[in-house]
Coordinates of C-alpha atoms (C1' of nucleotides) in Angstrom, one line a residue:
Chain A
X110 CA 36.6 -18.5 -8.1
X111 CA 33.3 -16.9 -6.5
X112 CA 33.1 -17.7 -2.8
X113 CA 30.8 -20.1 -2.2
X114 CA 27.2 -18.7 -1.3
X115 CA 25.7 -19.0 2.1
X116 CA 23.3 -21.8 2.7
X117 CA 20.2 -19.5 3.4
X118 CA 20.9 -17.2 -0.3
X119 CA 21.3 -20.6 -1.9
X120 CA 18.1 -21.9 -0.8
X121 CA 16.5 -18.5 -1.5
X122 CA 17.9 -19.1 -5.0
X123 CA 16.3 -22.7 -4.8
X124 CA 12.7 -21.6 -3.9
X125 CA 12.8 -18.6 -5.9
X126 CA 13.6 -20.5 -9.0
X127 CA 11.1 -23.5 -8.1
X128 CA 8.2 -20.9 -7.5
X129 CA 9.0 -18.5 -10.2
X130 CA 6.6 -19.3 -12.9
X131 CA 3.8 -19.7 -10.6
X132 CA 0.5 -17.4 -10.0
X133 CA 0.5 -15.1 -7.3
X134 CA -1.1 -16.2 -4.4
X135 CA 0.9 -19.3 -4.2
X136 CA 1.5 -20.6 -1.0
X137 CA 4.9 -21.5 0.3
X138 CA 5.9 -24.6 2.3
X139 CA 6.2 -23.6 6.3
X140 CA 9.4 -22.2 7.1
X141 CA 9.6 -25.1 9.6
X142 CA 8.6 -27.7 7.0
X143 CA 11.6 -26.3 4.6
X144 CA 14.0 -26.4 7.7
X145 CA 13.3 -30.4 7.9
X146 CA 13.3 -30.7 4.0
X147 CA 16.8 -28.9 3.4
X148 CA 18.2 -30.5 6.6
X149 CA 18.8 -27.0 8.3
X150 CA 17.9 -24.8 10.9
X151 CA 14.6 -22.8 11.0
X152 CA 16.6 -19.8 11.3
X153 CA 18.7 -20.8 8.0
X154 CA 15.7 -21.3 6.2
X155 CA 14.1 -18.3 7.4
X156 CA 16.6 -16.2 6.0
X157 CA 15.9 -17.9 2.7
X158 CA 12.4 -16.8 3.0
X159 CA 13.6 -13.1 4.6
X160 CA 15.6 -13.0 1.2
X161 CA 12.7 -14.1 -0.8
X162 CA 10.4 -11.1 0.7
X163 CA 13.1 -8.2 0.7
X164 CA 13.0 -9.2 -3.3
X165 CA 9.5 -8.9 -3.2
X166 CA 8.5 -12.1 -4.8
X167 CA 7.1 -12.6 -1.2
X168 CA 4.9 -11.6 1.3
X169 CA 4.4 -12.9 4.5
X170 CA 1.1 -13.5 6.7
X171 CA 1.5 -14.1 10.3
X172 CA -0.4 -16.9 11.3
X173 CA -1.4 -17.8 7.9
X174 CA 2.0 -18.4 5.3
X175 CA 3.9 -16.9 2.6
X176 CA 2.0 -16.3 -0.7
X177 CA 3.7 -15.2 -4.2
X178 CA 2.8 -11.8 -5.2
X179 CA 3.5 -9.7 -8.2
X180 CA 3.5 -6.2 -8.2
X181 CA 1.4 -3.5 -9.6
X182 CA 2.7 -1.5 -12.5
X183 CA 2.2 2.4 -11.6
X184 CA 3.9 4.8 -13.6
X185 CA 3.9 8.1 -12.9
X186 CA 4.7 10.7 -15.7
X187 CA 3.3 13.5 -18.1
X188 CA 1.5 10.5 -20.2
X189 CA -0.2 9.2 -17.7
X190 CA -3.0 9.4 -15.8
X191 CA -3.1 11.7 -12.9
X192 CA -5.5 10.0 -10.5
X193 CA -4.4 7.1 -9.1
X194 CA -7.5 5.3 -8.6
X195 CA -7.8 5.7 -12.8
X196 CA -4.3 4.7 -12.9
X197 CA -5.3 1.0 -11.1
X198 CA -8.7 1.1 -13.1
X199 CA -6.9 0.6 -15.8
X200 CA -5.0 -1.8 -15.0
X201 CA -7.9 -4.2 -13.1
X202 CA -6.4 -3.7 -10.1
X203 CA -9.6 -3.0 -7.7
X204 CA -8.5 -0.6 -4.7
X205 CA -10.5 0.7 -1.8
X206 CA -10.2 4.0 0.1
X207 CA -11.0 4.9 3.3
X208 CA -10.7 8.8 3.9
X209 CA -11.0 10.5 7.6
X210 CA -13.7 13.5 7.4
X211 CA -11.4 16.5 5.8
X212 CA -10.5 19.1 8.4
X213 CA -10.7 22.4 7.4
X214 CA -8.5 25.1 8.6
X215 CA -7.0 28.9 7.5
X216 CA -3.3 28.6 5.7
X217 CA -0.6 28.9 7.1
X218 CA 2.5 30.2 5.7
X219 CA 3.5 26.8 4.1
X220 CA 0.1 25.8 3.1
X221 CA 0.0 29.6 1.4
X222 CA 3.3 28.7 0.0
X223 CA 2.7 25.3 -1.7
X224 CA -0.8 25.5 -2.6
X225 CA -0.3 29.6 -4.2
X226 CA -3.1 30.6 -2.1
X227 CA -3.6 34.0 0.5
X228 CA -2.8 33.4 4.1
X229 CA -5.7 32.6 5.6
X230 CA -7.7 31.6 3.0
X231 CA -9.7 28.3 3.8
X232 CA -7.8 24.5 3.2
X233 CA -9.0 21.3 3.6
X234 CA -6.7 18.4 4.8
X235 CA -7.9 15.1 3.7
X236 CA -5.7 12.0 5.0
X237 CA -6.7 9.2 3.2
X238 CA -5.7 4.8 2.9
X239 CA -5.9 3.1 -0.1
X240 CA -6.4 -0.6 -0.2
X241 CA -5.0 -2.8 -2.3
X242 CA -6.6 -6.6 -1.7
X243 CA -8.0 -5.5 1.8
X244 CA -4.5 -4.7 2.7
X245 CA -3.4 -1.0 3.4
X246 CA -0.9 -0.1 0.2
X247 CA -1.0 3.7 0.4
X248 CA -1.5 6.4 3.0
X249 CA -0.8 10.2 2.7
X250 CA -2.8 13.5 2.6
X251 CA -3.9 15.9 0.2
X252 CA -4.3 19.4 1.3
X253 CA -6.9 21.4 -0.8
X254 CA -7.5 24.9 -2.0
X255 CA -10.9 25.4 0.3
X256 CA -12.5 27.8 -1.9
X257 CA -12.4 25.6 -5.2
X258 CA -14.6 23.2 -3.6
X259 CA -17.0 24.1 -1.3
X260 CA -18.8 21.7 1.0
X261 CA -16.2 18.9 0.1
X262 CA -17.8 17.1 3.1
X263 CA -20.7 16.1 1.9
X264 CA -20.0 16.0 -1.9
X265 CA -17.3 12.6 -0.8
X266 CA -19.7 10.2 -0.3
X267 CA -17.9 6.5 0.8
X268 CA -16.1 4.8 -2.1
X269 CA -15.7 8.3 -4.3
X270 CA -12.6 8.7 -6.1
X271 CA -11.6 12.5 -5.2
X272 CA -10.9 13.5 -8.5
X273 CA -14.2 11.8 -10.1
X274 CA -15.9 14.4 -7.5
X275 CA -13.4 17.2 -8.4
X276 CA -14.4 16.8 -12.1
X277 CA -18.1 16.1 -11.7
X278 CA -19.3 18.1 -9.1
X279 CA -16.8 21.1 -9.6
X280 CA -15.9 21.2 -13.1
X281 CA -12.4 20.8 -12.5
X282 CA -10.4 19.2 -14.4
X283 CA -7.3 17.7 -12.5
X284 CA -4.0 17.4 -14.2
X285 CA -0.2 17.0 -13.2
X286 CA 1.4 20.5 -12.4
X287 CA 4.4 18.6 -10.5
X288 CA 5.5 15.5 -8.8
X289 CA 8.5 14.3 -7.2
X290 CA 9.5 10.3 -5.8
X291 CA 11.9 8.9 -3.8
X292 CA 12.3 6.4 -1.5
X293 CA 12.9 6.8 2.6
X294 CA 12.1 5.7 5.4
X295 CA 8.1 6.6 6.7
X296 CA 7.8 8.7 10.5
X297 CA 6.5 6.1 12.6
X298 CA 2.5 7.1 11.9
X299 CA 2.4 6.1 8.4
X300 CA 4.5 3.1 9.1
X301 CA 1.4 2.5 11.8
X302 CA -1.2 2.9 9.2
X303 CA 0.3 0.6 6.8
X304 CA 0.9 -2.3 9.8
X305 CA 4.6 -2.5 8.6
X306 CA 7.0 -4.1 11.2
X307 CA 9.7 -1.7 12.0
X308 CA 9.9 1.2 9.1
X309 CA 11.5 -0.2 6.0
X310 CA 12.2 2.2 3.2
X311 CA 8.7 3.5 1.5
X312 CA 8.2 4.9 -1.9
X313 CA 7.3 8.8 -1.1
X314 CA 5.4 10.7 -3.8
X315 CA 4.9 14.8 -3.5
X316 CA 2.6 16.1 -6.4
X317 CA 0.9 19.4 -7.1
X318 CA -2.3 19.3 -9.2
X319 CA -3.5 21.8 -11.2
X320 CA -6.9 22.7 -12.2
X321 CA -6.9 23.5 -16.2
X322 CA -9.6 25.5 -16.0
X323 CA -8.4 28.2 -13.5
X324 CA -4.9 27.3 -14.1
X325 CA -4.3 27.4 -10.0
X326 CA -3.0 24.3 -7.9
X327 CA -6.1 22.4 -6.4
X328 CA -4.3 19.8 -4.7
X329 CA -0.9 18.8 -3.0
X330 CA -0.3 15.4 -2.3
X331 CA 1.9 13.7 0.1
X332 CA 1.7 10.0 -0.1
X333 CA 3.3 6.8 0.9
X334 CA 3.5 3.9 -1.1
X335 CA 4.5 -0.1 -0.1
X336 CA 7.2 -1.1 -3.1
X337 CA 6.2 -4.6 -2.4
X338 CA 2.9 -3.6 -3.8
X339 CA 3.7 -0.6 -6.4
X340 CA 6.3 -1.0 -8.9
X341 CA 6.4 2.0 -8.8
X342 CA 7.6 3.9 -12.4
X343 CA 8.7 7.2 -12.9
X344 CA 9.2 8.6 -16.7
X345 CA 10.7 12.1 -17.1
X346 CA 9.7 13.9 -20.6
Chain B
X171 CA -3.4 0.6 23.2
X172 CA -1.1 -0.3 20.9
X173 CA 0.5 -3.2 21.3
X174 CA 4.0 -2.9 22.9
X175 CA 7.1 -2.7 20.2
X176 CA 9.5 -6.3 19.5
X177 CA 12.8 -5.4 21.9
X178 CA 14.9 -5.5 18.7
X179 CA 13.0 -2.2 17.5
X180 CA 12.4 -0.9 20.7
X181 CA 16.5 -1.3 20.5
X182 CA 16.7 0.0 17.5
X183 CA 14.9 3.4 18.0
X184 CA 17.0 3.7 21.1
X185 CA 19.8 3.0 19.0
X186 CA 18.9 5.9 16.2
X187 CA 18.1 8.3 18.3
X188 CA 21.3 8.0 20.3
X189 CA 22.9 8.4 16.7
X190 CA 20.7 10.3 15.0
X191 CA 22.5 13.7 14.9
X192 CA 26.4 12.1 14.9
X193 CA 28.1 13.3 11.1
X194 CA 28.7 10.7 9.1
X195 CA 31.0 8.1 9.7
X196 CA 30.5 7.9 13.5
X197 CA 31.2 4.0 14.6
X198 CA 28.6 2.1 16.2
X199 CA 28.9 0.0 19.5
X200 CA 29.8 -3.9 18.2
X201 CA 26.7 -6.5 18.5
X202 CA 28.1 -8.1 20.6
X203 CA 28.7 -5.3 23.2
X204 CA 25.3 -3.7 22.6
X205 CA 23.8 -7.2 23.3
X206 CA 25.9 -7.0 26.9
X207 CA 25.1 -3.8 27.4
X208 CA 20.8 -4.1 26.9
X209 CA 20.7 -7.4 28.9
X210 CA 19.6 -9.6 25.5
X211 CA 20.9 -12.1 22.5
X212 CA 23.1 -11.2 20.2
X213 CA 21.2 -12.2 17.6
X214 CA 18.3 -9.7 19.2
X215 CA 20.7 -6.9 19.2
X216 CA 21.8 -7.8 16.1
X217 CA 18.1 -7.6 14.7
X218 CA 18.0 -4.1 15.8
X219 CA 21.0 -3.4 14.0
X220 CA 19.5 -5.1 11.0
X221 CA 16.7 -2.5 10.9
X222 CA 18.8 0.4 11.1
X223 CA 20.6 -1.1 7.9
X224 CA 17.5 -1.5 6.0
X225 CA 16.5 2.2 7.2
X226 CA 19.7 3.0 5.4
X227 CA 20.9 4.7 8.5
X228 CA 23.9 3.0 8.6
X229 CA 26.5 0.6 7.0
X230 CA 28.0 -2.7 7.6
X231 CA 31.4 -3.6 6.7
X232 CA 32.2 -7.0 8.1
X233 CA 35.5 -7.1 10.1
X234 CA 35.5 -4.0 11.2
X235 CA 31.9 -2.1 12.6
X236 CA 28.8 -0.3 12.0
X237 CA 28.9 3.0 10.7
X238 CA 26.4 6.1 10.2
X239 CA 26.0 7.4 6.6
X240 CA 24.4 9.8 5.1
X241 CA 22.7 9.1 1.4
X242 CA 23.6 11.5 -1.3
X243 CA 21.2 13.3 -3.1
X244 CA 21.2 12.5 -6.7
X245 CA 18.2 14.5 -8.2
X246 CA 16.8 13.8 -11.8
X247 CA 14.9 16.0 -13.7
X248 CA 14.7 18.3 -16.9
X249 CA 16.2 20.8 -14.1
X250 CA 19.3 19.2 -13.1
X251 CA 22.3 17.9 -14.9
X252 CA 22.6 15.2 -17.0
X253 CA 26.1 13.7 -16.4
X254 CA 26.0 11.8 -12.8
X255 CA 29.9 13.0 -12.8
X256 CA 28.9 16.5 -13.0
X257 CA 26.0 15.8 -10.3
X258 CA 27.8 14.5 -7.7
X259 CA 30.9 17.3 -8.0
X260 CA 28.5 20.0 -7.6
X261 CA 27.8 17.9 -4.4
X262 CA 31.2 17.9 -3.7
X263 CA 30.9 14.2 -3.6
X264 CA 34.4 12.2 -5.1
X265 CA 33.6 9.8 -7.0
X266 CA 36.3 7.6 -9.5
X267 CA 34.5 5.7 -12.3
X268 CA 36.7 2.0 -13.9
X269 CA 35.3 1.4 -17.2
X270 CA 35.8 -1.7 -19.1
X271 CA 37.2 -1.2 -22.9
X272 CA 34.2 -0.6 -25.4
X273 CA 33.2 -3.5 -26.7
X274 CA 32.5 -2.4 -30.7
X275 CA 29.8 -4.1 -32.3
X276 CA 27.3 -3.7 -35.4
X277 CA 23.5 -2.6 -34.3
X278 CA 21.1 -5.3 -33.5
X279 CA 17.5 -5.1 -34.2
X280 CA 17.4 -3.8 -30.4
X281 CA 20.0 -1.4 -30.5
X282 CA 19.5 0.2 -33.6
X283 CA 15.4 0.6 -32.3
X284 CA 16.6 2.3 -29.0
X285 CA 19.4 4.4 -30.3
X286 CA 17.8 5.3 -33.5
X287 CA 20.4 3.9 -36.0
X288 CA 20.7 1.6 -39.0
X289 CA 20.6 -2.1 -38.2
X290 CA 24.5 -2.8 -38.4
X291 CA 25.7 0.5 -37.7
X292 CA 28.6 1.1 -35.6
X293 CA 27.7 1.0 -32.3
X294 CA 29.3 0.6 -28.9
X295 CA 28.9 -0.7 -25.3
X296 CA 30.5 0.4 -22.5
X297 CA 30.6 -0.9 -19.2
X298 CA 30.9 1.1 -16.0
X299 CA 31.4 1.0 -12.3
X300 CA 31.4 3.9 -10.4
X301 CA 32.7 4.4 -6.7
X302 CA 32.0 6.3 -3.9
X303 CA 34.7 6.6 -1.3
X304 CA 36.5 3.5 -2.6
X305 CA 32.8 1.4 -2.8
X306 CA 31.3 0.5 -5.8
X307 CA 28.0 2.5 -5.8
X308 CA 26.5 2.2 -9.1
X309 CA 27.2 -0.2 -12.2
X310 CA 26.0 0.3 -15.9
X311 CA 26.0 0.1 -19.3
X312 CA 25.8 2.6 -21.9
X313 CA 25.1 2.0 -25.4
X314 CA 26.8 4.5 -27.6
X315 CA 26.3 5.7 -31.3
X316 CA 29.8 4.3 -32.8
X317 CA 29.8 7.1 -36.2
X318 CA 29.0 9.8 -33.5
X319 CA 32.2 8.9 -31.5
X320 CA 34.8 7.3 -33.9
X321 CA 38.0 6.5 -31.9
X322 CA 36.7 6.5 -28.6
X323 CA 38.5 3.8 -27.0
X324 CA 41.2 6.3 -27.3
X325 CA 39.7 9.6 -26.3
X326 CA 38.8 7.7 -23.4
X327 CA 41.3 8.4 -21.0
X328 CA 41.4 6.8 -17.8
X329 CA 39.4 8.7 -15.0
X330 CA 37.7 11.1 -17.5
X331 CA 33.9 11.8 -17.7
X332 CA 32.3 10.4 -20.7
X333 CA 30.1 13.6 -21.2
X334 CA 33.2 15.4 -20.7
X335 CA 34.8 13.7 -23.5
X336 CA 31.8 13.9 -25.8
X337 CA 31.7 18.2 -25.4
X338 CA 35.2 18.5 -25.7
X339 CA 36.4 16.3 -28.2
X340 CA 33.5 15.1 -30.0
X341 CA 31.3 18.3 -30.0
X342 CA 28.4 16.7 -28.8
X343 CA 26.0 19.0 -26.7
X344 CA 24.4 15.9 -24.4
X345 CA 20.9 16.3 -23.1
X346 CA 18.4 14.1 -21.1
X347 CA 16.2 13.1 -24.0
X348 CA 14.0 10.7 -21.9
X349 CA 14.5 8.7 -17.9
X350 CA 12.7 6.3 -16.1
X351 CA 13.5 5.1 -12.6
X352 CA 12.4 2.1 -10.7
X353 CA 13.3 0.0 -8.0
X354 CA 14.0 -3.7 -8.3
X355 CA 16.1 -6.3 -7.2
X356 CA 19.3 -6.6 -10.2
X357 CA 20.4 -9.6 -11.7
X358 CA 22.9 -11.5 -10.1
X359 CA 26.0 -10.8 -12.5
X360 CA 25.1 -6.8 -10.8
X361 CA 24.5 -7.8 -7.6
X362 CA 28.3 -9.6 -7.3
X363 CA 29.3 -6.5 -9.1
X364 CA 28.4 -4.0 -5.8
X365 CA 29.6 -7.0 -3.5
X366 CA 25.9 -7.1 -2.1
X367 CA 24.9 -9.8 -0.5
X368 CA 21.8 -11.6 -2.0
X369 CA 20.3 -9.4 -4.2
X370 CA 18.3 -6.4 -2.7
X371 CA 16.3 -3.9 -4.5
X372 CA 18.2 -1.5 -6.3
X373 CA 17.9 1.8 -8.4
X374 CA 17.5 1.2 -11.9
X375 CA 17.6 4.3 -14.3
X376 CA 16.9 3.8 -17.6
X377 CA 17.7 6.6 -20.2
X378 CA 18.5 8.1 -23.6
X379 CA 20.8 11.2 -24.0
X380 CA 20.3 13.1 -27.2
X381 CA 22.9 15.3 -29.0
X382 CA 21.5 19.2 -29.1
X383 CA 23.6 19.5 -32.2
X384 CA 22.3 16.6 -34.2
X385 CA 19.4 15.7 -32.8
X386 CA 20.3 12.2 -32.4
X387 CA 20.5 10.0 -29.5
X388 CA 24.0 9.6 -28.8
X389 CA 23.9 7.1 -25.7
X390 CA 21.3 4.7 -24.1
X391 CA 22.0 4.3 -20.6
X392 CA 21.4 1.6 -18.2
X393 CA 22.3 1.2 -14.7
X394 CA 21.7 0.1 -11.2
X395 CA 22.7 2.3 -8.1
X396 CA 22.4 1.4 -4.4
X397 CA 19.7 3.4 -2.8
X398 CA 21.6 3.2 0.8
X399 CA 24.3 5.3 -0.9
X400 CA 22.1 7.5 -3.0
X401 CA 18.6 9.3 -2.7
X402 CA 17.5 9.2 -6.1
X403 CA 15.2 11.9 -6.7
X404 CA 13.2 12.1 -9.8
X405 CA 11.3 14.9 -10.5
X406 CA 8.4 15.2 -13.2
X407 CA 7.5 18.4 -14.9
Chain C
dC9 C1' 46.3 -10.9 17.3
dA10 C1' 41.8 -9.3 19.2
dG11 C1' 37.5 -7.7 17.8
dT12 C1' 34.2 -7.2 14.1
dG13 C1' 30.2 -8.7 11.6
dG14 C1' 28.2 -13.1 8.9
dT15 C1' 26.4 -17.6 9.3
dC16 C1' 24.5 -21.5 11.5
dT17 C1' 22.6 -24.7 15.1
dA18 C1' 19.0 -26.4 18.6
dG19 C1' 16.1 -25.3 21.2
dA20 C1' 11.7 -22.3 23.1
dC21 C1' 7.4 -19.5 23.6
dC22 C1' 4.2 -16.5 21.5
dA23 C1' 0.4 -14.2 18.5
dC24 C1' -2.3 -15.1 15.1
dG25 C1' -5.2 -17.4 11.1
dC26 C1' -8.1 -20.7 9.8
dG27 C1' -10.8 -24.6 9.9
Chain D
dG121 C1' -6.5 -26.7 18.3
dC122 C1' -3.1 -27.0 15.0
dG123 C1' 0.0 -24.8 11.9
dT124 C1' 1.7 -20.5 10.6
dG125 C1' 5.1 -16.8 11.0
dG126 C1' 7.4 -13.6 14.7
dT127 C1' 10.5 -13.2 18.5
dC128 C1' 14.0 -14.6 21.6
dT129 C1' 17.7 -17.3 24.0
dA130 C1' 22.5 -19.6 24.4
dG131 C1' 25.6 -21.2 22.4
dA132 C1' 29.3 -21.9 18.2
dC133 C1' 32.5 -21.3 14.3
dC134 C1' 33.9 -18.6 10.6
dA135 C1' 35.9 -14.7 7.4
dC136 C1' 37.5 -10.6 7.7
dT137 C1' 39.7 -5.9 9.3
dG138 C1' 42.9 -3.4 11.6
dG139 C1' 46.4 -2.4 14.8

DNA sequence: CAGTGGTCTAGACCACGCG
DNA sequence: GCGTGGTCTAGACCACTGG
């Protein structure tokens, strides 16, 4: 015989099962109103709900409730799309990105290294957050071969996907030269810029993009991704 | 100014830098003496401990303490090996694999579509858990090409290496023919089967070995690993 | 057996959102 | 201002591990 299963999994089981076939964005009783309707503690039926969310079928808004969410299909691979904001395009999910002006600077040995470039030859460092739903969903940077795109400044106006500005206003065309996932715990900035409580285990992608054209690496990426947002899928071959 | 951190992860930064460069294994003070020792609840202490567990920085194990782990790198790519056996010994990582008897059965509509086989032909499922240090780590199911490996239940030794098996008895030459990887929470029959409790996300990797002899798909794998134990790199291209 | 982590109770105060 | 989730306290009992 299977041990018996703790109140608070129970109940998680309970809820999960009564709000499984609804639409996201459905709103779950109080945690205080589910303690008096099970005949538990708050704490015990908080756990249900901590359950609930570290499955995330949850997601929890401080002063406001706990909604149903589903999350957003993005797979990464050789068949598929190399720009993100394309990626969500397709699949009507609207996203919003807020960048910080790009700071140039000469590379360095690693920047050399990574982006196949002379040391000393001009970068750009462009640390960006994507929105998902008003919510931040992704940070991370891209560092940038300097001399492929010259007075990036001004050519990213507000709202422009990167590599919409790298193909139309460069003539580069952008495609997946490498990319690497796993998941691990953020530093404590990007755990910041996402408003995550404490600094639970992120998706982290790496990628190196390559311009077909001139065949050399435009772009490196380092970004941070919420799993309770991106299912995030990787294909190999 | 930011507003000031929760005790419990002000605790629990305290708590992983004091640990942060002990080798594995290295016992944590109990909850109930850190909660002594800091001046708060146990369930406050305990809290800080929680978020150390979910940073995968240490392990529980009920009765007995809090230790510090360190994940094991399992990379995936066209780069790296496919047999996880073969992975984790060039690690130096021991790992023991039980393995249910086959189960023989004629090819489904879904089976014969993923393997690439005749509906009814031969085909077999075997199930798998493998350990780490005496904890099941990872559970799966392969589905095998039956006319590819006739007699298998007896090749089978205990303890061996499928892929091993496959080379030296079988002459099959197994390569990574396709992989996906996800996370997601696993269904409760593979959640009891790691002992976790509830059921927290988990590594799922999906994929199809082919024969470099034939041509064929010889195996379609899929199984779950716990990403506290492993850190399942996937590399594209 | 003593000590560990796992669960549960009954309170309380707070920060925050939304109307 | 009310209800939400987030944090914290002071207790308690239990299942389990290990000497």
């Amino acid at each position: 015989m299977p041990s018996s299963l703790p109140t608070y999994l129970a109940l998680s089981d309970l809820i999960a099962g009564e709000f499984a076939d609804c639409s996201p964005g459905t709103t779950l009783p109080g945690e205080h109103d589910l303690a008096r309707r099970f005949g538990v503690n708050r704490l015990t039926a908080r756990a249900a709900v901590d359950e609930l969310e570290r499955r995330w079928l949850i997601r929890r808004v401080r002063g406001s409730g706990a909604y149903t969410v589903r999350r957003i299909e993005y797979r990464i691979g050789a068949a598929y799309p190399v720009s993100f904001t394309e990626a969500m395009a397709r699949l009507g999910v609207e996203t919003t990105t807020t960048a910080e002006p790009p700071e140039r600077r000469a590379a360095g040995t690693a920047d050399s290294h990574v982006l196949g470039v002379p040391l000393g030859a001009p970068v750009l460092v462009l640390r960006r957050t994507r929105h998902v739903q008003g919510v931040p969903a992704v940070v991370g940077q891209s560092l940038l071969a300097g001399d492929l795109l010259p007075g990036l400044e001004d050519a990213l106006a507000a709202g422009t996907s990167l590599h919409a500005v790298m193909k139309d206003t460069y003539g580069i065309e952008p495609a997946l030269g490498w990319s690497q996932v796993r998941m691990m715990p953020p530093p404590p900035e990007e755990a910041r810029r996402l408003a995550l409580r404490g600094r639970p285990p992120l998706v982290r992608m790496g990628a190196r993009i390559v311009d077909r054209n001139s065949g050399r690496y435009v772009e490196v990426v380092d970004q941070w991704l919420r799993p309770d947002y991106f299912d995030v899928i990787v294909e190999v071959q």
